[in-house]
C-alpha cells in the first residue's frame, strides 16, 4: 500500500474512533438526564409521603452513588478509547527510518573506542592479517578481526582463484566479524575488472564506449550485470563508476574509464549506472572527486594537479557527481588531486583537504553519504605524509573512511591516540560511523 493510501486509511480509522467516542459521550449524557428526571419525580412524591422521607432519602443516596459509579465507568471507557487511539497513532508514526536510526545507535552504543576507530578503515586482507597473499579465511583472519574490527576489506585479482573459493572466503570472513563488513572491489568494466578478468566472465565493455553510444539504458544494464555477479560472490561495495569527465585527452590514467568528455553525457550515464548497480544490493562509489579527468599526472606515483577554476569545475567536473548524488550513491571517493583554485591556493590533496571534503562536497554539493579516501598507499600521499598523519588529516577534513593506508597499524594507532588526546573527538568518529552503519544495516530494515 502506498504512503498516501496508508495515510487515508489511518484518517478513516480515526474518524470511526471519534464517532464511537461521540456516541459514548452522548449515551452518558442521556443516562444522566434520564436519571435526573427519575429522581425529580420521586422527590416530588416524597413530599406527599412524609412518613417515607427517611427511607426515600437513603434510597436516593444509594442510587446517586450508583449513578456516579456508572458515570465514572463510562468516562473510563471513553478515556480508554482515547488512549488506544493515541497509542495506535504513536505506533503508526514509528517509521522504518526510525527503526534504522535506532539500530545504528544501538550498534554504536555497544562498540568500544578501539572498535569504533578500526571501523573507519577499509583495508586489504593482507594488511589486516599480515599474510603475504590471502586466498582463504581461517584462523589468521578470525584472530585479526577480533583484534581490529575494520569497517571493510578490499580484494584484488591475487585474492581470487575460483568462484567457490571466492564465495567461501568472503562468507567465512563475514562470519568471523563481530560487526557487518563492507566487501569491496574495483569492478568498472573495461580494463578495470578484477573479478571478471580473473574468473573469465563475460566482461563489460569500457564505459567510454557506452558513453559514446549515448544510451543510458546500456549504462544501467552494464552496472546491473556487474552488481548481479558481484553480489552473488558476497561483495557489497563496488568502487565504481568513474564520474570523472575526460576533459584532458592526454589523461591516460582515466582514459576510457570515464563515460565521456561531455559533462552532460557523463552525468546521465553516472546516474543510470548508480541506479543499476545499487538495485542489486551493491553500493556504488563514485570516483575521483573533485575530478581526475583534467589532470596529466598520476596520483598512484606522485602529485596530480588540476588548474581548473572553481567556476569551470562547477560547470563540468562537479555535474556527474551531483547527478550520482541525486541518484542516491552510497559512497564517494575523494582523490589525491591538488586543486589550488578550490583551496585558496594550498597544495593539500583533496583526500585530506577540509576545504574540498567538507566545504565543497558536504556543504556545497550537499552530500550526506559515506566519503572515503582514495588508496592512501599511493605516491601522492606516501611521498609527503606518514600513515598516521595522513589518516588523522583525512578524518579531520571530513572523510568517513580511510582506504588502504600504507601502514595500517600505524594509522589505526595514530587515530586512536588522536581521539585520546582530543585532536579528534569521539563525537566526530561517531558521526562517520552513523553514515557507515546506515548503509550497512539498511537492508535489515528497509
Short mmCIF file of C-alpha atoms in Angstrom, two decimals:
data_model
loop_
_atom_site.label_atom_id
_atom_site.label_comp_id
_atom_site.label_asym_id
_atom_site.label_seq_id
_atom_site.Cartn_x
_atom_site.Cartn_y
_atom_site.Cartn_z
CA UNK A 1 0.00 0.00 0.00
CA UNK A 2 1.35 3.43 -0.89
CA UNK A 3 2.08 6.02 1.77
CA UNK A 4 -0.90 8.15 0.62
CA UNK A 5 -3.28 5.17 0.88
CA UNK A 6 -1.87 4.32 4.30
CA UNK A 7 -2.43 7.88 5.48
CA UNK A 8 -6.01 7.84 4.16
CA UNK A 9 -6.72 4.54 5.92
CA UNK A 10 -5.32 5.94 9.18
CA UNK A 11 -7.53 9.03 8.88
CA UNK A 12 -10.60 6.83 8.18
CA UNK A 13 -9.89 4.74 11.25
CA UNK A 14 -9.51 7.86 13.39
CA UNK A 15 -12.89 9.18 12.16
CA UNK A 16 -14.53 5.88 13.16
CA UNK A 17 -12.97 6.09 16.61
CA UNK A 18 -14.09 9.70 17.02
CA UNK A 19 -17.66 8.75 16.05
CA UNK A 20 -17.64 5.92 18.59
CA UNK A 21 -16.33 8.29 21.26
CA UNK A 22 -19.11 10.79 20.45
CA UNK A 23 -21.77 8.09 20.77
CA UNK A 24 -20.38 7.02 24.14
CA UNK A 25 -20.35 10.60 25.46
CA UNK A 26 -23.93 11.16 24.21
CA UNK A 27 -25.10 7.96 25.91
CA UNK A 28 -23.56 9.08 29.20
CA UNK A 29 -25.34 12.45 28.97
CA UNK A 30 -28.73 10.85 28.16
CA UNK A 31 -28.41 8.42 31.04
CA UNK A 32 -27.58 11.25 33.41
CA UNK A 33 -30.54 13.36 32.22
CA UNK A 34 -32.97 10.41 32.44
CA UNK A 35 -31.87 9.50 35.90
CA UNK A 36 -32.14 13.15 36.96
CA UNK A 37 -35.78 13.22 35.83
CA UNK A 38 -36.44 9.97 37.60
CA UNK A 39 -35.04 11.34 40.84
CA UNK A 40 -37.06 14.56 40.45
CA UNK A 41 -40.39 12.68 40.21
CA UNK A 42 -39.62 10.58 43.21
CA UNK A 43 -38.53 13.63 45.15
CA UNK A 44 -41.97 15.24 44.48
CA UNK A 45 -43.74 12.10 45.63
CA UNK A 46 -41.77 12.01 48.81
CA UNK A 47 -43.18 15.42 49.81
CA UNK A 48 -46.67 13.87 49.90
CA UNK A 49 -45.49 10.75 51.65
CA UNK A 50 -43.68 12.30 54.62
CA UNK A 51 -43.65 9.06 56.53
CA UNK A 52 -41.33 7.52 53.82
CA UNK A 53 -38.92 10.52 53.75
CA UNK A 54 -36.09 8.94 55.63
CA UNK A 55 -36.24 5.70 53.66
CA UNK A 56 -36.52 7.55 50.32
CA UNK A 57 -33.57 9.77 51.17
CA UNK A 58 -31.47 6.71 51.88
CA UNK A 59 -32.62 5.13 48.61
CA UNK A 60 -31.72 8.25 46.65
CA UNK A 61 -28.25 8.28 48.18
CA UNK A 62 -27.73 4.71 47.09
CA UNK A 63 -29.00 5.44 43.58
CA UNK A 64 -26.84 8.56 43.39
CA UNK A 65 -23.79 6.53 44.35
CA UNK A 66 -24.70 4.01 41.65
CA UNK A 67 -25.10 6.79 39.10
CA UNK A 68 -21.72 8.27 39.99
CA UNK A 69 -20.11 4.85 39.62
CA UNK A 70 -21.76 4.26 36.23
CA UNK A 71 -20.68 7.71 35.07
CA UNK A 72 -17.11 7.05 36.19
CA UNK A 73 -17.10 3.74 34.32
CA UNK A 74 -18.38 5.44 31.16
CA UNK A 75 -15.73 8.14 31.43
CA UNK A 76 -13.07 5.49 31.93
CA UNK A 77 -14.28 3.71 28.79
CA UNK A 78 -14.07 6.95 26.82
CA UNK A 79 -10.59 7.66 28.20
CA UNK A 80 -9.50 4.15 27.22
CA UNK A 81 -10.68 4.75 23.67
CA UNK A 82 -8.67 7.97 23.53
CA UNK A 83 -5.64 6.20 24.96
CA UNK A 84 -5.96 3.38 22.41
CA UNK A 85 -6.19 5.88 19.58
CA UNK A 86 -3.19 7.79 20.87
CA UNK A 87 -1.14 4.59 21.20
CA UNK A 88 -2.05 3.40 17.70
CA UNK A 89 -1.24 6.81 16.22
CA UNK A 90 2.13 6.79 18.00
CA UNK A 91 2.84 3.31 16.63
CA UNK A 92 1.87 4.39 13.12
CA UNK A 93 4.37 7.27 13.21
CA UNK A 94 7.32 4.96 14.05
CA UNK A 95 8.81 4.52 10.60
CA UNK A 96 11.40 2.23 9.09
CA UNK A 97 13.78 5.18 9.17
CA UNK A 98 13.23 5.42 12.92
CA UNK A 99 13.94 1.71 13.24
CA UNK A 100 17.14 2.08 11.21
CA UNK A 101 18.30 5.02 13.32
CA UNK A 102 17.65 3.02 16.48
CA UNK A 103 19.64 0.06 15.13
CA UNK A 104 22.55 2.36 14.27
CA UNK A 105 22.54 3.98 17.70
CA UNK A 106 22.31 0.59 19.42
CA UNK A 107 25.31 -0.62 17.40
CA UNK A 108 27.42 2.40 18.31
CA UNK A 109 26.44 2.10 21.96
CA UNK A 110 27.81 -1.44 22.00
CA UNK A 111 31.21 -0.56 20.50
CA UNK A 112 34.45 0.17 22.32
CA UNK A 113 36.57 3.12 21.21
CA UNK A 114 39.03 0.68 19.64
CA UNK A 115 36.25 -0.94 17.62
CA UNK A 116 34.94 2.44 16.53
CA UNK A 117 38.32 3.61 15.27
CA UNK A 118 39.02 0.33 13.46
CA UNK A 119 35.61 0.63 11.80
CA UNK A 120 36.81 3.69 9.88
CA UNK A 121 39.42 1.70 7.94
CA UNK A 122 38.93 -0.13 4.64
CA UNK A 123 41.98 -2.35 4.10
CA UNK A 124 43.24 -5.32 2.13
CA UNK A 125 43.08 -8.76 3.76
CA UNK A 126 46.89 -8.75 3.68
CA UNK A 127 47.02 -5.51 5.67
CA UNK A 128 44.61 -6.98 8.19
CA UNK A 129 46.31 -10.34 8.68
CA UNK A 130 49.95 -9.72 7.81
CA UNK A 131 49.82 -12.65 5.36
CA UNK A 132 51.50 -12.01 2.00
CA UNK A 133 48.59 -13.31 -0.10
CA UNK A 134 45.14 -14.12 1.24
CA UNK A 135 43.02 -16.62 -0.70
CA UNK A 136 41.14 -18.15 2.23
CA UNK A 137 39.74 -17.01 5.56
CA UNK A 138 40.83 -19.11 8.51
CA UNK A 139 42.36 -18.62 11.94
CA UNK A 140 44.54 -15.69 10.90
CA UNK A 141 41.52 -13.81 9.57
CA UNK A 142 39.40 -14.60 12.62
CA UNK A 143 42.10 -13.56 15.09
CA UNK A 144 42.85 -10.38 13.15
CA UNK A 145 39.20 -9.35 13.07
CA UNK A 146 38.98 -9.93 16.81
CA UNK A 147 41.88 -7.50 17.24
CA UNK A 148 40.89 -4.99 14.55
CA UNK A 149 37.17 -4.66 13.78
CA UNK A 150 37.83 -2.96 10.46
CA UNK A 151 34.99 -1.41 8.51
CA UNK A 152 35.76 -3.01 5.17
CA UNK A 153 38.05 -5.26 3.14
CA UNK A 154 39.04 -4.63 -0.47
CA UNK A 155 40.08 -7.52 -2.71
CA UNK A 156 42.22 -7.70 -5.82
CA UNK A 157 42.90 -10.25 -8.54
CA UNK A 158 45.53 -12.03 -6.42
CA UNK A 159 42.85 -12.89 -3.87
CA UNK A 160 40.62 -14.61 -6.43
CA UNK A 161 41.17 -18.17 -7.68
CA UNK A 162 37.75 -19.61 -8.41
CA UNK A 163 34.08 -18.90 -7.85
CA UNK A 164 33.73 -21.39 -5.00
CA UNK A 165 36.95 -20.20 -3.35
CA UNK A 166 35.84 -16.56 -3.54
CA UNK A 167 32.40 -17.25 -2.10
CA UNK A 168 33.81 -19.33 0.75
CA UNK A 169 36.49 -16.76 1.60
CA UNK A 170 34.02 -13.87 1.82
CA UNK A 171 31.40 -15.92 3.65
CA UNK A 172 33.87 -17.14 6.27
CA UNK A 173 35.27 -13.66 6.73
CA UNK A 174 31.79 -12.27 7.32
CA UNK A 175 31.07 -14.96 9.91
CA UNK A 176 34.22 -14.07 11.88
CA UNK A 177 33.38 -10.38 12.19
CA UNK A 178 31.50 -9.07 15.21
CA UNK A 179 30.12 -6.22 13.09
CA UNK A 180 28.84 -6.09 9.49
CA UNK A 181 31.65 -5.71 6.95
CA UNK A 182 31.97 -3.96 3.63
CA UNK A 183 33.44 -6.27 0.98
CA UNK A 184 34.75 -4.13 -1.86
CA UNK A 185 36.41 -4.47 -5.23
CA UNK A 186 37.27 -2.32 -8.25
CA UNK A 187 34.93 -3.55 -10.96
CA UNK A 188 34.39 -0.80 -13.52
CA UNK A 189 34.19 -2.88 -16.66
CA UNK A 190 36.73 -2.47 -19.44
CA UNK A 191 40.34 -2.73 -18.27
CA UNK A 192 39.47 -2.47 -14.57
CA UNK A 193 37.57 -5.68 -13.80
CA UNK A 194 39.29 -7.69 -11.06
CA UNK A 195 36.57 -10.31 -10.80
CA UNK A 196 35.51 -10.71 -14.42
CA UNK A 197 39.10 -10.88 -15.66
CA UNK A 198 40.19 -13.48 -13.11
CA UNK A 199 37.10 -15.70 -13.33
CA UNK A 200 36.86 -15.36 -17.13
CA UNK A 201 33.35 -13.91 -17.01
CA UNK A 202 31.80 -12.02 -19.89
CA UNK A 203 33.40 -8.64 -19.36
CA UNK A 204 31.56 -5.35 -19.68
CA UNK A 205 32.91 -3.04 -22.37
CA UNK A 206 34.75 0.14 -21.31
CA UNK A 207 32.42 2.87 -20.08
CA UNK A 208 33.82 5.22 -22.70
CA UNK A 209 32.22 3.05 -25.39
CA UNK A 210 28.87 3.08 -23.63
CA UNK A 211 29.05 6.83 -23.21
CA UNK A 212 29.93 7.31 -26.87
CA UNK A 213 26.79 5.42 -27.88
CA UNK A 214 24.72 7.77 -25.72
CA UNK A 215 22.47 5.01 -24.38
CA UNK A 216 21.74 5.45 -20.67
CA UNK A 217 19.92 2.11 -20.60
CA UNK A 218 23.18 0.44 -21.62
CA UNK A 219 24.92 2.06 -18.64
CA UNK A 220 22.15 0.84 -16.35
CA UNK A 221 22.30 -2.69 -17.80
CA UNK A 222 26.09 -2.84 -17.61
CA UNK A 223 26.20 -1.96 -13.94
CA UNK A 224 23.24 -4.13 -13.07
CA UNK A 225 25.09 -7.04 -14.63
CA UNK A 226 28.22 -6.15 -12.66
CA UNK A 227 26.21 -5.85 -9.46
CA UNK A 228 24.50 -9.17 -10.00
CA UNK A 229 27.68 -11.20 -10.26
CA UNK A 230 29.45 -9.24 -7.51
CA UNK A 231 26.61 -9.80 -5.05
CA UNK A 232 26.46 -13.49 -5.94
CA UNK A 233 30.03 -13.87 -4.61
CA UNK A 234 29.44 -11.79 -1.49
CA UNK A 235 30.64 -8.32 -2.46
CA UNK A 236 28.55 -5.36 -1.33
CA UNK A 237 30.68 -2.42 -2.49
CA UNK A 238 31.93 -1.63 -5.98
CA UNK A 239 34.46 1.19 -6.25
CA UNK A 240 32.74 2.43 -9.38
CA UNK A 241 31.52 4.06 -11.53
CA UNK A 242 34.11 6.60 -12.61
CA UNK A 243 32.41 10.01 -12.52
CA UNK A 244 35.35 11.93 -13.98
CA UNK A 245 34.85 13.98 -17.13
CA UNK A 246 37.68 13.33 -19.58
CA UNK A 247 38.46 16.98 -20.33
CA UNK A 248 42.18 16.30 -20.92
CA UNK A 249 42.69 14.00 -23.89
CA UNK A 250 46.26 13.30 -22.73
CA UNK A 251 44.97 11.82 -19.48
CA UNK A 252 45.80 8.13 -19.85
CA UNK A 253 45.16 7.36 -16.17
CA UNK A 254 41.43 7.84 -16.70
CA UNK A 255 41.04 7.46 -20.46
CA UNK A 256 38.02 5.37 -21.47
CA UNK A 257 37.29 4.50 -17.86
CA UNK A 258 35.29 7.75 -17.97
CA UNK A 259 31.95 7.79 -19.76
CA UNK A 260 32.63 10.89 -21.78
CA UNK A 261 34.39 14.21 -22.29
CA UNK A 262 30.91 15.73 -22.46
CA UNK A 263 29.77 16.58 -18.95
CA UNK A 264 26.07 16.21 -19.81
CA UNK A 265 26.56 12.73 -21.22
CA UNK A 266 28.75 11.71 -18.29
CA UNK A 267 26.16 12.95 -15.79
CA UNK A 268 23.34 10.96 -17.38
CA UNK A 269 25.44 7.80 -17.59
CA UNK A 270 26.61 8.06 -13.99
CA UNK A 271 23.04 8.38 -12.74
CA UNK A 272 21.93 5.28 -14.65
CA UNK A 273 24.99 3.32 -13.56
CA UNK A 274 24.43 4.10 -9.88
CA UNK A 275 20.79 3.06 -10.11
CA UNK A 276 21.54 -0.18 -11.95
CA UNK A 277 24.29 -1.17 -9.52
CA UNK A 278 22.54 -0.32 -6.26
CA UNK A 279 19.34 -2.10 -7.25
CA UNK A 280 21.36 -5.32 -6.89
CA UNK A 281 22.28 -4.51 -3.29
CA UNK A 282 25.83 -3.43 -4.13
CA UNK A 283 26.82 0.08 -3.05
CA UNK A 284 28.20 2.42 -5.69
CA UNK A 285 31.26 4.57 -5.00
CA UNK A 286 31.69 7.50 -7.39
CA UNK A 287 35.30 8.46 -8.08
CA UNK A 288 37.53 10.56 -8.08
CA UNK A 289 36.17 13.78 -6.56
CA UNK A 290 36.68 16.65 -7.36
CA UNK A 291 37.54 15.26 -10.80
CA UNK A 292 40.57 13.43 -12.19
CA UNK A 293 39.71 13.95 -15.84
CA UNK A 294 41.72 17.12 -16.40
CA UNK A 295 44.94 16.04 -14.71
CA UNK A 296 48.00 14.87 -16.58
CA UNK A 297 49.80 13.43 -13.54
CA UNK A 298 49.18 10.03 -11.95
CA UNK A 299 48.36 10.15 -8.24
CA UNK A 300 49.41 6.49 -7.95
CA UNK A 301 53.03 7.56 -8.28
CA UNK A 302 53.08 11.23 -7.30
CA UNK A 303 51.25 14.52 -7.21
CA UNK A 304 48.40 15.16 -9.64
CA UNK A 305 47.02 18.65 -10.04
CA UNK A 306 44.15 20.35 -11.81
CA UNK A 307 44.34 24.05 -12.57
CA UNK A 308 40.68 24.36 -13.46
CA UNK A 309 38.90 27.28 -11.86
CA UNK A 310 36.12 26.67 -9.41
CA UNK A 311 33.61 28.05 -11.93
CA UNK A 312 34.86 25.63 -14.59
CA UNK A 313 34.65 22.69 -12.20
CA UNK A 314 31.14 23.66 -11.09
CA UNK A 315 30.07 23.76 -14.74
CA UNK A 316 31.75 20.48 -15.73
CA UNK A 317 33.57 18.23 -13.23
CA UNK A 318 31.00 18.50 -10.45
CA UNK A 319 27.93 17.71 -12.54
CA UNK A 320 28.36 13.91 -12.82
CA UNK A 321 28.99 13.75 -9.07
CA UNK A 322 25.88 15.84 -8.44
CA UNK A 323 23.93 13.53 -10.73
CA UNK A 324 25.19 10.49 -8.84
CA UNK A 325 24.29 12.11 -5.52
CA UNK A 326 20.75 12.69 -6.76
CA UNK A 327 20.62 9.03 -7.84
CA UNK A 328 21.46 8.05 -4.25
CA UNK A 329 25.07 6.87 -4.42
CA UNK A 330 26.12 5.32 -1.11
CA UNK A 331 29.74 6.42 -1.36
CA UNK A 332 32.00 8.97 -3.00
CA UNK A 333 35.77 8.53 -3.22
CA UNK A 334 37.90 11.65 -2.88
CA UNK A 335 41.08 11.55 -4.95
CA UNK A 336 44.59 12.71 -4.14
CA UNK A 337 44.21 15.58 -6.57
CA UNK A 338 45.57 19.02 -5.78
CA UNK A 339 43.09 21.72 -6.82
CA UNK A 340 44.52 25.09 -5.75
CA UNK A 341 41.56 27.03 -7.13
CA UNK A 342 39.28 25.18 -4.73
CA UNK A 343 41.55 25.57 -1.71
CA UNK A 344 42.64 29.22 -1.89
CA UNK A 345 46.00 28.18 -3.26
CA UNK A 346 47.11 25.50 -0.80
CA UNK A 347 48.62 22.28 -2.13
CA UNK A 348 46.81 19.74 0.05
CA UNK A 349 45.46 16.75 -1.88
CA UNK A 350 41.65 16.66 -1.92
CA UNK A 351 41.63 13.49 0.20
CA UNK A 352 42.97 15.41 3.22
CA UNK A 353 41.53 18.85 2.43
CA UNK A 354 38.75 20.15 4.65
CA UNK A 355 38.01 22.88 2.12
CA UNK A 356 37.23 20.27 -0.53
CA UNK A 357 35.67 17.45 1.51
CA UNK A 358 33.60 19.48 3.96
CA UNK A 359 33.49 22.82 2.19
CA UNK A 360 32.63 21.66 -1.32
CA UNK A 361 31.38 18.06 -1.23
CA UNK A 362 29.42 18.20 2.02
CA UNK A 363 28.29 21.82 2.19
CA UNK A 364 28.05 22.99 -1.42
CA UNK A 365 27.00 19.76 -3.13
CA UNK A 366 25.04 18.64 -0.07
CA UNK A 367 26.32 15.07 0.01
CA UNK A 368 25.33 13.23 3.20
CA UNK A 369 26.58 9.72 2.38
CA UNK A 370 29.89 7.98 3.04
CA UNK A 371 33.05 9.78 1.91
CA UNK A 372 36.09 7.55 1.52
CA UNK A 373 39.63 8.48 0.54
CA UNK A 374 41.40 7.03 -2.45
CA UNK A 375 44.03 4.44 -1.51
CA UNK A 376 46.36 6.10 0.99
CA UNK A 377 49.32 3.94 -0.08
CA UNK A 378 49.59 5.91 -3.33
CA UNK A 379 52.59 8.10 -4.06
CA UNK A 380 50.65 11.36 -3.87
CA UNK A 381 50.27 10.65 -0.13
CA UNK A 382 53.21 8.47 0.88
CA UNK A 383 55.81 10.86 -0.57
CA UNK A 384 54.68 13.62 1.78
CA UNK A 385 52.86 12.12 4.80
CA UNK A 386 53.26 9.30 7.30
CA UNK A 387 50.36 6.87 7.55
CA UNK A 388 49.12 8.11 10.92
CA UNK A 389 49.34 11.78 9.97
CA UNK A 390 47.52 11.24 6.67
CA UNK A 391 44.71 9.25 8.32
CA UNK A 392 44.17 11.88 11.00
CA UNK A 393 44.18 14.66 8.41
CA UNK A 394 41.62 12.82 6.28
CA UNK A 395 39.24 12.35 9.20
CA UNK A 396 39.63 15.93 10.39
CA UNK A 397 38.94 17.08 6.83
CA UNK A 398 35.62 15.23 6.89
CA UNK A 399 36.31 11.81 5.36
CA UNK A 400 34.44 8.88 6.89
CA UNK A 401 36.68 6.01 5.83
CA UNK A 402 40.40 5.69 5.16
CA UNK A 403 41.25 3.32 2.31
CA UNK A 404 44.43 1.22 2.39
CA UNK A 405 46.87 3.29 4.48
CA UNK A 406 50.48 2.41 3.73
CA UNK A 407 50.89 1.16 7.30
CA UNK A 408 47.51 0.15 8.70
CA UNK A 409 48.60 -0.48 12.30
CA UNK A 410 50.40 2.86 12.45
CA UNK A 411 47.39 4.68 11.02
CA UNK A 412 44.99 2.91 13.40
CA UNK A 413 47.09 3.65 16.47
CA UNK A 414 47.59 7.24 15.34
CA UNK A 415 43.84 7.85 15.12
CA UNK A 416 43.26 6.08 18.45
CA UNK A 417 45.86 8.34 20.09
CA UNK A 418 44.35 11.40 18.41
CA UNK A 419 40.98 10.63 19.97
CA UNK A 420 42.60 10.05 23.35
CA UNK A 421 44.38 13.42 23.32
CA UNK A 422 41.42 15.34 21.89
CA UNK A 423 42.86 16.02 18.44
CA UNK A 424 39.88 14.13 17.01
CA UNK A 425 36.72 13.91 19.11
CA UNK A 426 34.83 10.67 19.67
CA UNK A 427 31.70 12.54 18.52
CA UNK A 428 33.45 13.11 15.18
CA UNK A 429 34.15 9.37 14.93
CA UNK A 430 30.52 8.60 15.78
CA UNK A 431 29.27 10.92 13.02
CA UNK A 432 31.17 8.90 10.43
CA UNK A 433 30.08 5.59 11.92
CA UNK A 434 26.43 6.67 11.72
CA UNK A 435 26.80 7.22 7.99
CA UNK A 436 28.65 3.92 7.59
CA UNK A 437 26.16 1.84 9.57
CA UNK A 438 23.12 3.42 7.96
CA UNK A 439 24.32 1.76 4.75
CA UNK A 440 25.45 -1.47 6.40
CA UNK A 441 22.21 -2.02 8.33
CA UNK A 442 19.76 -0.59 5.81
CA UNK A 443 18.89 -3.90 4.16
CA UNK A 444 17.85 -5.34 7.53
CA UNK A 445 15.17 -2.68 7.95
CA UNK A 446 14.23 -1.17 4.60
#
